Every structure is written in structure tokens, then in C-alpha cells.
């Protein structure tokens, strides 16, 4: 048996096997394992491809183990990493907020199509969560002022940090409350509200069903409670 130290690639392959055993599809397991190793090293994809065959630094396996364990419990990768990408921007995510989906970028695209490059002077984001829509649109329209509402204090804390990270916190007012929280006078309102029917919840992937905030997913009978309240 070789006494050579395990390479970074070896650690990632071993982690991927554990993830597969936890029921994660092979391709997803390999991707997630590599991302976890890269996260600990603070490496981008190019460096990983170039240097993944080098010996793993001392102690890296011990630091990797608890992250892999969290993922084997089907905790979403974004929560394990503490971040995800949306509209080309990196956002902090925690279990207080729904993880931004690529499909939600369609809301940004439609808003830009409707309002052009200049954009509205005032807009609102209902149920801001991580603040991904509010921040992306504030970045797209440098003169716009945004009101972002949410019923969750925890979500608003995350959204405020994301607004600060991307330099738009001075143009986003965060309000705790339902729907528009009593604010008025907007030229544009965007939202990605809860829409899951409670009856459909058991069929969702465990990453969603067991870990993402229920209040950001489920919206009463038929998933339409919030829409019908408007």
C-alpha cells in the first residue's frame, strides 16, 4: 500500500462516495464534493482543475468532514457554503431565507424589459428573503429606490447584509411586515411569493422540504393564499 499523502482529488472522491451513499445522484455528489473542497481552499474552478492532484494540506480532511456530514443529511449545499450566486452576484444565504433559484432571474429579466435601462424611481420587492431581487434591481438601476418587505426578521437581517455587500444599502429600505407593509406609491412591484400547496410538500426534495423556511414555501390552500390576499 502506498504511503503517499492523499491528494485534493482523493479527498473529493471520498466525499463524493459518502454523498452518493446518502442518496445524492452521482454527478451532483461529485460536483458538491469538489465545491466543498474548493470552499475550504478558497479556490476558483480554474485553479481546482489545474492543481487538484496536489497533496491535501494537513488538517483539510478534518475540516471537510463536518461539511460533508451536513450535506449527507441533505442540507442544501448553499446553506453549507453560506452563499449562492444570483444574477452574477454572490449572496449570503442562511436557513432564514429561501435559496434563490435560477428561474427567479426571469423576474429581473422581465422587470428590465418592462422598464428599460433607466428604470423606475421607486419600486418594491414583496417577500424579499435574501434580498436577491431588490439588490439585483438596485444594481441594474443606479437611481432607483427600493422598498423591500418581509415578515421574517431573520430574512431581513440577511437581506440587509447582502445590500451592504453590494453597495446598494443606502437605496433600499427594509420593512418588516406582510405584502407592502403599508407603503405606497411604487411604479413597479416585484415578488417571488410562497406558492407551494401544503398537500404537495411531502413530494418535494428533502433539501427543500426539510431545510428551507416553511413560511417562504407554503401559502395556504392550493398555494394561493398570498396571491388571493393581494
JSON list of C-alpha atoms in Angstrom, two decimals, residues 30-223:
[
{"chain": "A", "resi": 30, "resn": "UNK", "atom": "CA", "xyz": [-19.10, 14.78, -7.41]},
{"chain": "A", "resi": 31, "resn": "UNK", "atom": "CA", "xyz": [-19.90, 18.44, -8.03]},
{"chain": "A", "resi": 32, "resn": "UNK", "atom": "CA", "xyz": [-20.84, 19.13, -4.41]},
{"chain": "A", "resi": 33, "resn": "UNK", "atom": "CA", "xyz": [-17.77, 17.37, -3.03]},
{"chain": "A", "resi": 34, "resn": "UNK", "atom": "CA", "xyz": [-15.45, 19.39, -5.26]},
{"chain": "A", "resi": 35, "resn": "UNK", "atom": "CA", "xyz": [-17.23, 22.61, -4.30]},
{"chain": "A", "resi": 36, "resn": "UNK", "atom": "CA", "xyz": [-16.85, 21.83, -0.61]},
{"chain": "A", "resi": 37, "resn": "UNK", "atom": "CA", "xyz": [-13.10, 21.27, -1.00]},
{"chain": "A", "resi": 38, "resn": "UNK", "atom": "CA", "xyz": [-12.76, 24.42, -3.10]},
{"chain": "A", "resi": 39, "resn": "UNK", "atom": "CA", "xyz": [-14.73, 26.35, -0.48]},
{"chain": "A", "resi": 40, "resn": "UNK", "atom": "CA", "xyz": [-12.24, 25.41, 2.23]},
{"chain": "A", "resi": 41, "resn": "UNK", "atom": "CA", "xyz": [-9.30, 26.29, -0.02]},
{"chain": "A", "resi": 42, "resn": "UNK", "atom": "CA", "xyz": [-10.94, 29.45, -1.42]},
{"chain": "A", "resi": 43, "resn": "UNK", "atom": "CA", "xyz": [-10.08, 28.25, -4.94]},
{"chain": "A", "resi": 44, "resn": "UNK", "atom": "CA", "xyz": [-11.91, 29.01, -8.15]},
{"chain": "A", "resi": 45, "resn": "UNK", "atom": "CA", "xyz": [-12.76, 26.38, -10.75]},
{"chain": "A", "resi": 46, "resn": "UNK", "atom": "CA", "xyz": [-9.68, 27.07, -12.88]},
{"chain": "A", "resi": 47, "resn": "UNK", "atom": "CA", "xyz": [-7.28, 26.55, -10.00]},
{"chain": "A", "resi": 48, "resn": "UNK", "atom": "CA", "xyz": [-9.10, 23.39, -8.96]},
{"chain": "A", "resi": 49, "resn": "UNK", "atom": "CA", "xyz": [-8.72, 21.87, -12.42]},
{"chain": "A", "resi": 50, "resn": "UNK", "atom": "CA", "xyz": [-5.04, 22.80, -12.54]},
{"chain": "A", "resi": 51, "resn": "UNK", "atom": "CA", "xyz": [-3.99, 21.75, -9.03]},
{"chain": "A", "resi": 52, "resn": "UNK", "atom": "CA", "xyz": [-6.43, 19.17, -7.69]},
{"chain": "A", "resi": 53, "resn": "UNK", "atom": "CA", "xyz": [-3.80, 16.43, -7.92]},
{"chain": "A", "resi": 54, "resn": "UNK", "atom": "CA", "xyz": [-1.51, 18.07, -5.36]},
{"chain": "A", "resi": 55, "resn": "UNK", "atom": "CA", "xyz": [-1.30, 16.62, -1.83]},
{"chain": "A", "resi": 56, "resn": "UNK", "atom": "CA", "xyz": [-4.01, 17.85, 0.51]},
{"chain": "A", "resi": 57, "resn": "UNK", "atom": "CA", "xyz": [-2.81, 20.29, 3.19]},
{"chain": "A", "resi": 58, "resn": "UNK", "atom": "CA", "xyz": [-2.59, 18.96, 6.72]},
{"chain": "A", "resi": 59, "resn": "UNK", "atom": "CA", "xyz": [-5.87, 19.21, 8.56]},
{"chain": "A", "resi": 60, "resn": "UNK", "atom": "CA", "xyz": [-8.01, 19.74, 5.47]},
{"chain": "A", "resi": 61, "resn": "UNK", "atom": "CA", "xyz": [-9.72, 16.35, 5.79]},
{"chain": "A", "resi": 62, "resn": "UNK", "atom": "CA", "xyz": [-10.76, 17.16, 9.36]},
{"chain": "A", "resi": 63, "resn": "UNK", "atom": "CA", "xyz": [-12.22, 20.49, 8.25]},
{"chain": "A", "resi": 64, "resn": "UNK", "atom": "CA", "xyz": [-14.00, 18.86, 5.33]},
{"chain": "A", "resi": 65, "resn": "UNK", "atom": "CA", "xyz": [-15.64, 16.09, 7.33]},
{"chain": "A", "resi": 66, "resn": "UNK", "atom": "CA", "xyz": [-18.32, 18.17, 9.14]},
{"chain": "A", "resi": 67, "resn": "UNK", "atom": "CA", "xyz": [-19.30, 19.93, 5.92]},
{"chain": "A", "resi": 68, "resn": "UNK", "atom": "CA", "xyz": [-19.75, 16.62, 4.13]},
{"chain": "A", "resi": 69, "resn": "UNK", "atom": "CA", "xyz": [-21.72, 15.31, 7.10]},
{"chain": "A", "resi": 70, "resn": "UNK", "atom": "CA", "xyz": [-24.12, 18.25, 6.85]},
{"chain": "A", "resi": 71, "resn": "UNK", "atom": "CA", "xyz": [-24.62, 17.57, 3.16]},
{"chain": "A", "resi": 72, "resn": "UNK", "atom": "CA", "xyz": [-25.25, 13.86, 3.80]},
{"chain": "A", "resi": 73, "resn": "UNK", "atom": "CA", "xyz": [-28.17, 14.98, 5.97]},
{"chain": "A", "resi": 74, "resn": "UNK", "atom": "CA", "xyz": [-29.45, 16.63, 2.77]},
{"chain": "A", "resi": 75, "resn": "UNK", "atom": "CA", "xyz": [-28.84, 20.14, 3.99]},
{"chain": "A", "resi": 76, "resn": "UNK", "atom": "CA", "xyz": [-28.71, 22.27, 0.83]},
{"chain": "A", "resi": 77, "resn": "UNK", "atom": "CA", "xyz": [-25.21, 22.94, -0.44]},
{"chain": "A", "resi": 78, "resn": "UNK", "atom": "CA", "xyz": [-25.88, 26.69, -0.43]},
{"chain": "A", "resi": 79, "resn": "UNK", "atom": "CA", "xyz": [-26.54, 26.61, 3.32]},
{"chain": "A", "resi": 80, "resn": "UNK", "atom": "CA", "xyz": [-23.40, 24.57, 3.94]},
{"chain": "A", "resi": 81, "resn": "UNK", "atom": "CA", "xyz": [-21.35, 27.06, 1.93]},
{"chain": "A", "resi": 82, "resn": "UNK", "atom": "CA", "xyz": [-23.31, 30.03, 3.29]},
{"chain": "A", "resi": 83, "resn": "UNK", "atom": "CA", "xyz": [-23.68, 31.58, -0.15]},
{"chain": "A", "resi": 84, "resn": "UNK", "atom": "CA", "xyz": [-25.05, 31.20, -3.66]},
{"chain": "A", "resi": 85, "resn": "UNK", "atom": "CA", "xyz": [-24.99, 33.08, -6.95]},
{"chain": "A", "resi": 86, "resn": "UNK", "atom": "CA", "xyz": [-27.88, 35.05, -8.39]},
{"chain": "A", "resi": 87, "resn": "UNK", "atom": "CA", "xyz": [-27.78, 37.36, -11.41]},
{"chain": "A", "resi": 88, "resn": "UNK", "atom": "CA", "xyz": [-23.98, 37.13, -11.42]},
{"chain": "A", "resi": 89, "resn": "UNK", "atom": "CA", "xyz": [-23.78, 38.32, -7.81]},
{"chain": "A", "resi": 90, "resn": "UNK", "atom": "CA", "xyz": [-22.86, 36.36, -4.70]},
{"chain": "A", "resi": 91, "resn": "UNK", "atom": "CA", "xyz": [-25.48, 36.35, -1.95]},
{"chain": "A", "resi": 92, "resn": "UNK", "atom": "CA", "xyz": [-25.26, 35.21, 1.64]},
{"chain": "A", "resi": 93, "resn": "UNK", "atom": "CA", "xyz": [-27.90, 32.59, 2.41]},
{"chain": "A", "resi": 94, "resn": "UNK", "atom": "CA", "xyz": [-28.92, 31.06, 5.72]},
{"chain": "A", "resi": 95, "resn": "UNK", "atom": "CA", "xyz": [-31.81, 28.83, 6.80]},
{"chain": "A", "resi": 96, "resn": "UNK", "atom": "CA", "xyz": [-33.76, 32.07, 7.39]},
{"chain": "A", "resi": 97, "resn": "UNK", "atom": "CA", "xyz": [-34.11, 32.59, 3.64]},
{"chain": "A", "resi": 98, "resn": "UNK", "atom": "CA", "xyz": [-35.16, 30.65, 0.59]},
{"chain": "A", "resi": 99, "resn": "UNK", "atom": "CA", "xyz": [-32.22, 29.84, -1.65]},
{"chain": "A", "resi": 100, "resn": "UNK", "atom": "CA", "xyz": [-32.52, 31.98, -4.82]},
{"chain": "A", "resi": 101, "resn": "UNK", "atom": "CA", "xyz": [-33.40, 29.88, -7.87]},
{"chain": "A", "resi": 102, "resn": "UNK", "atom": "CA", "xyz": [-32.13, 30.47, -11.40]},
{"chain": "A", "resi": 103, "resn": "UNK", "atom": "CA", "xyz": [-35.77, 30.73, -12.51]},
{"chain": "A", "resi": 104, "resn": "UNK", "atom": "CA", "xyz": [-36.22, 33.79, -10.29]},
{"chain": "A", "resi": 105, "resn": "UNK", "atom": "CA", "xyz": [-33.78, 35.61, -12.55]},
{"chain": "A", "resi": 106, "resn": "UNK", "atom": "CA", "xyz": [-36.67, 35.69, -15.05]},
{"chain": "A", "resi": 107, "resn": "UNK", "atom": "CA", "xyz": [-38.30, 38.30, -12.78]},
{"chain": "A", "resi": 108, "resn": "UNK", "atom": "CA", "xyz": [-35.23, 40.52, -13.13]},
{"chain": "A", "resi": 109, "resn": "UNK", "atom": "CA", "xyz": [-35.21, 40.00, -16.88]},
{"chain": "A", "resi": 110, "resn": "UNK", "atom": "CA", "xyz": [-38.91, 40.90, -17.18]},
{"chain": "A", "resi": 111, "resn": "UNK", "atom": "CA", "xyz": [-38.50, 43.98, -14.97]},
{"chain": "A", "resi": 112, "resn": "UNK", "atom": "CA", "xyz": [-35.65, 45.21, -17.16]},
{"chain": "A", "resi": 113, "resn": "UNK", "atom": "CA", "xyz": [-37.70, 44.52, -20.28]},
{"chain": "A", "resi": 114, "resn": "UNK", "atom": "CA", "xyz": [-40.67, 46.46, -18.94]},
{"chain": "A", "resi": 115, "resn": "UNK", "atom": "CA", "xyz": [-38.80, 49.44, -17.52]},
{"chain": "A", "resi": 116, "resn": "UNK", "atom": "CA", "xyz": [-35.73, 49.70, -19.72]},
{"chain": "A", "resi": 117, "resn": "UNK", "atom": "CA", "xyz": [-32.27, 50.80, -18.67]},
{"chain": "A", "resi": 118, "resn": "UNK", "atom": "CA", "xyz": [-33.37, 53.90, -16.76]},
{"chain": "A", "resi": 119, "resn": "UNK", "atom": "CA", "xyz": [-35.85, 52.03, -14.58]},
{"chain": "A", "resi": 120, "resn": "UNK", "atom": "CA", "xyz": [-38.46, 53.26, -12.13]},
{"chain": "A", "resi": 121, "resn": "UNK", "atom": "CA", "xyz": [-37.74, 55.85, -9.45]},
{"chain": "A", "resi": 122, "resn": "UNK", "atom": "CA", "xyz": [-39.45, 53.73, -6.78]},
{"chain": "A", "resi": 123, "resn": "UNK", "atom": "CA", "xyz": [-40.08, 50.02, -6.69]},
{"chain": "A", "resi": 124, "resn": "UNK", "atom": "CA", "xyz": [-40.99, 47.40, -4.12]},
{"chain": "A", "resi": 125, "resn": "UNK", "atom": "CA", "xyz": [-39.95, 43.81, -3.52]},
{"chain": "A", "resi": 126, "resn": "UNK", "atom": "CA", "xyz": [-42.54, 41.85, -1.53]},
{"chain": "A", "resi": 127, "resn": "UNK", "atom": "CA", "xyz": [-41.16, 38.95, 0.50]},
{"chain": "A", "resi": 128, "resn": "UNK", "atom": "CA", "xyz": [-37.56, 39.91, -0.18]},
{"chain": "A", "resi": 129, "resn": "UNK", "atom": "CA", "xyz": [-35.95, 36.93, 1.57]},
{"chain": "A", "resi": 130, "resn": "UNK", "atom": "CA", "xyz": [-32.23, 37.10, 0.83]},
{"chain": "A", "resi": 131, "resn": "UNK", "atom": "CA", "xyz": [-32.81, 40.41, -0.96]},
{"chain": "A", "resi": 132, "resn": "UNK", "atom": "CA", "xyz": [-31.75, 38.94, -4.30]},
{"chain": "A", "resi": 133, "resn": "UNK", "atom": "CA", "xyz": [-34.40, 40.74, -6.37]},
{"chain": "A", "resi": 134, "resn": "UNK", "atom": "CA", "xyz": [-34.09, 44.05, -4.53]},
{"chain": "A", "resi": 135, "resn": "UNK", "atom": "CA", "xyz": [-30.30, 44.05, -4.75]},
{"chain": "A", "resi": 136, "resn": "UNK", "atom": "CA", "xyz": [-30.12, 42.91, -8.38]},
{"chain": "A", "resi": 137, "resn": "UNK", "atom": "CA", "xyz": [-32.57, 45.60, -9.50]},
{"chain": "A", "resi": 138, "resn": "UNK", "atom": "CA", "xyz": [-30.94, 48.31, -7.39]},
{"chain": "A", "resi": 139, "resn": "UNK", "atom": "CA", "xyz": [-27.65, 47.43, -9.07]},
{"chain": "A", "resi": 140, "resn": "UNK", "atom": "CA", "xyz": [-29.26, 47.48, -12.51]},
{"chain": "A", "resi": 141, "resn": "UNK", "atom": "CA", "xyz": [-30.92, 50.88, -11.89]},
{"chain": "A", "resi": 142, "resn": "UNK", "atom": "CA", "xyz": [-28.47, 53.15, -10.00]},
{"chain": "A", "resi": 143, "resn": "UNK", "atom": "CA", "xyz": [-31.05, 55.89, -9.45]},
{"chain": "A", "resi": 144, "resn": "UNK", "atom": "CA", "xyz": [-33.86, 53.63, -8.21]},
{"chain": "A", "resi": 145, "resn": "UNK", "atom": "CA", "xyz": [-35.01, 53.48, -4.59]},
{"chain": "A", "resi": 146, "resn": "UNK", "atom": "CA", "xyz": [-36.34, 50.14, -3.39]},
{"chain": "A", "resi": 147, "resn": "UNK", "atom": "CA", "xyz": [-38.64, 49.17, -0.54]},
{"chain": "A", "resi": 148, "resn": "UNK", "atom": "CA", "xyz": [-38.15, 45.51, 0.44]},
{"chain": "A", "resi": 149, "resn": "UNK", "atom": "CA", "xyz": [-40.59, 43.83, 2.82]},
{"chain": "A", "resi": 150, "resn": "UNK", "atom": "CA", "xyz": [-40.63, 40.52, 4.65]},
{"chain": "A", "resi": 151, "resn": "UNK", "atom": "CA", "xyz": [-42.45, 39.06, 7.64]},
{"chain": "A", "resi": 152, "resn": "UNK", "atom": "CA", "xyz": [-39.23, 37.41, 8.86]},
{"chain": "A", "resi": 153, "resn": "UNK", "atom": "CA", "xyz": [-36.77, 39.47, 10.94]},
{"chain": "A", "resi": 154, "resn": "UNK", "atom": "CA", "xyz": [-34.11, 36.88, 10.23]},
{"chain": "A", "resi": 155, "resn": "UNK", "atom": "CA", "xyz": [-34.59, 37.18, 6.49]},
{"chain": "A", "resi": 156, "resn": "UNK", "atom": "CA", "xyz": [-34.42, 40.97, 6.68]},
{"chain": "A", "resi": 157, "resn": "UNK", "atom": "CA", "xyz": [-31.09, 40.75, 8.52]},
{"chain": "A", "resi": 158, "resn": "UNK", "atom": "CA", "xyz": [-29.66, 38.58, 5.74]},
{"chain": "A", "resi": 159, "resn": "UNK", "atom": "CA", "xyz": [-31.08, 40.91, 3.07]},
{"chain": "A", "resi": 160, "resn": "UNK", "atom": "CA", "xyz": [-29.54, 43.96, 4.74]},
{"chain": "A", "resi": 161, "resn": "UNK", "atom": "CA", "xyz": [-26.14, 42.31, 4.76]},
{"chain": "A", "resi": 162, "resn": "UNK", "atom": "CA", "xyz": [-26.47, 41.44, 1.09]},
{"chain": "A", "resi": 163, "resn": "UNK", "atom": "CA", "xyz": [-27.46, 45.00, 0.22]},
{"chain": "A", "resi": 164, "resn": "UNK", "atom": "CA", "xyz": [-24.42, 46.28, 2.11]},
{"chain": "A", "resi": 165, "resn": "UNK", "atom": "CA", "xyz": [-22.14, 43.74, 0.42]},
{"chain": "A", "resi": 166, "resn": "UNK", "atom": "CA", "xyz": [-23.19, 45.01, -2.99]},
{"chain": "A", "resi": 167, "resn": "UNK", "atom": "CA", "xyz": [-23.15, 48.70, -2.15]},
{"chain": "A", "resi": 168, "resn": "UNK", "atom": "CA", "xyz": [-26.87, 49.42, -2.50]},
{"chain": "A", "resi": 169, "resn": "UNK", "atom": "CA", "xyz": [-27.93, 49.58, 1.14]},
{"chain": "A", "resi": 170, "resn": "UNK", "atom": "CA", "xyz": [-28.41, 53.36, 1.02]},
{"chain": "A", "resi": 171, "resn": "UNK", "atom": "CA", "xyz": [-31.11, 52.91, -1.63]},
{"chain": "A", "resi": 172, "resn": "UNK", "atom": "CA", "xyz": [-33.05, 50.00, -0.13]},
{"chain": "A", "resi": 173, "resn": "UNK", "atom": "CA", "xyz": [-35.46, 50.47, 2.78]},
{"chain": "A", "resi": 174, "resn": "UNK", "atom": "CA", "xyz": [-36.23, 47.21, 4.56]},
{"chain": "A", "resi": 175, "resn": "UNK", "atom": "CA", "xyz": [-39.63, 46.93, 6.25]},
{"chain": "A", "resi": 176, "resn": "UNK", "atom": "CA", "xyz": [-40.90, 44.11, 8.45]},
{"chain": "A", "resi": 177, "resn": "UNK", "atom": "CA", "xyz": [-44.47, 43.23, 7.53]},
{"chain": "A", "resi": 178, "resn": "UNK", "atom": "CA", "xyz": [-46.74, 41.47, 5.09]},
{"chain": "A", "resi": 179, "resn": "UNK", "atom": "CA", "xyz": [-47.16, 42.43, 1.44]},
{"chain": "A", "resi": 180, "resn": "UNK", "atom": "CA", "xyz": [-46.29, 46.16, 1.05]},
{"chain": "A", "resi": 181, "resn": "UNK", "atom": "CA", "xyz": [-46.31, 46.70, 4.83]},
{"chain": "A", "resi": 182, "resn": "UNK", "atom": "CA", "xyz": [-48.44, 49.80, 4.33]},
{"chain": "A", "resi": 183, "resn": "UNK", "atom": "CA", "xyz": [-46.06, 51.52, 1.89]},
{"chain": "A", "resi": 184, "resn": "UNK", "atom": "CA", "xyz": [-47.42, 53.06, -1.33]},
{"chain": "A", "resi": 185, "resn": "UNK", "atom": "CA", "xyz": [-46.51, 54.98, -4.44]},
{"chain": "A", "resi": 186, "resn": "UNK", "atom": "CA", "xyz": [-44.48, 52.44, -6.41]},
{"chain": "A", "resi": 187, "resn": "UNK", "atom": "CA", "xyz": [-44.01, 52.35, -10.16]},
{"chain": "A", "resi": 188, "resn": "UNK", "atom": "CA", "xyz": [-43.06, 48.66, -10.09]},
{"chain": "A", "resi": 189, "resn": "UNK", "atom": "CA", "xyz": [-43.70, 45.81, -7.67]},
{"chain": "A", "resi": 190, "resn": "UNK", "atom": "CA", "xyz": [-41.83, 42.50, -7.89]},
{"chain": "A", "resi": 191, "resn": "UNK", "atom": "CA", "xyz": [-42.23, 39.38, -5.81]},
{"chain": "A", "resi": 192, "resn": "UNK", "atom": "CA", "xyz": [-41.43, 35.70, -5.63]},
{"chain": "A", "resi": 193, "resn": "UNK", "atom": "CA", "xyz": [-44.07, 34.75, -3.03]},
{"chain": "A", "resi": 194, "resn": "UNK", "atom": "CA", "xyz": [-44.71, 31.40, -1.36]},
{"chain": "A", "resi": 195, "resn": "UNK", "atom": "CA", "xyz": [-46.68, 29.23, -3.74]},
{"chain": "A", "resi": 196, "resn": "UNK", "atom": "CA", "xyz": [-46.50, 25.59, -2.60]},
{"chain": "A", "resi": 197, "resn": "UNK", "atom": "CA", "xyz": [-49.72, 23.78, -1.76]},
{"chain": "A", "resi": 198, "resn": "UNK", "atom": "CA", "xyz": [-49.29, 22.12, 1.68]},
{"chain": "A", "resi": 199, "resn": "UNK", "atom": "CA", "xyz": [-50.51, 18.87, 0.11]},
{"chain": "A", "resi": 200, "resn": "UNK", "atom": "CA", "xyz": [-47.52, 18.91, -2.24]},
{"chain": "A", "resi": 201, "resn": "UNK", "atom": "CA", "xyz": [-44.91, 19.46, 0.47]},
{"chain": "A", "resi": 202, "resn": "UNK", "atom": "CA", "xyz": [-44.15, 15.74, 1.13]},
{"chain": "A", "resi": 203, "resn": "UNK", "atom": "CA", "xyz": [-43.20, 15.25, -2.53]},
{"chain": "A", "resi": 204, "resn": "UNK", "atom": "CA", "xyz": [-40.55, 17.96, -2.52]},
{"chain": "A", "resi": 205, "resn": "UNK", "atom": "CA", "xyz": [-36.84, 17.12, -2.40]},
{"chain": "A", "resi": 206, "resn": "UNK", "atom": "CA", "xyz": [-35.60, 16.74, 1.20]},
{"chain": "A", "resi": 207, "resn": "UNK", "atom": "CA", "xyz": [-33.25, 19.69, 0.71]},
{"chain": "A", "resi": 208, "resn": "UNK", "atom": "CA", "xyz": [-36.32, 21.88, 0.20]},
{"chain": "A", "resi": 209, "resn": "UNK", "atom": "CA", "xyz": [-38.90, 20.13, 2.37]},
{"chain": "A", "resi": 210, "resn": "UNK", "atom": "CA", "xyz": [-36.74, 19.64, 5.44]},
{"chain": "A", "resi": 211, "resn": "UNK", "atom": "CA", "xyz": [-34.42, 22.64, 5.39]},
{"chain": "A", "resi": 212, "resn": "UNK", "atom": "CA", "xyz": [-35.76, 25.71, 3.61]},
{"chain": "A", "resi": 213, "resn": "UNK", "atom": "CA", "xyz": [-38.04, 28.05, 5.60]},
{"chain": "A", "resi": 214, "resn": "UNK", "atom": "CA", "xyz": [-41.61, 26.76, 5.51]},
{"chain": "A", "resi": 215, "resn": "UNK", "atom": "CA", "xyz": [-43.06, 30.26, 5.52]},
{"chain": "A", "resi": 216, "resn": "UNK", "atom": "CA", "xyz": [-41.22, 31.11, 2.31]},
{"chain": "A", "resi": 217, "resn": "UNK", "atom": "CA", "xyz": [-42.54, 28.00, 0.57]},
{"chain": "A", "resi": 218, "resn": "UNK", "atom": "CA", "xyz": [-46.08, 27.19, 1.66]},
{"chain": "A", "resi": 219, "resn": "UNK", "atom": "CA", "xyz": [-49.02, 29.52, 1.06]},
{"chain": "A", "resi": 220, "resn": "UNK", "atom": "CA", "xyz": [-52.19, 28.01, 2.42]},
{"chain": "A", "resi": 221, "resn": "UNK", "atom": "CA", "xyz": [-54.75, 26.04, 0.47]},
{"chain": "A", "resi": 222, "resn": "UNK", "atom": "CA", "xyz": [-53.63, 25.40, -3.12]},
{"chain": "A", "resi": 223, "resn": "UNK", "atom": "CA", "xyz": [-50.58, 27.56, -2.56]}
]
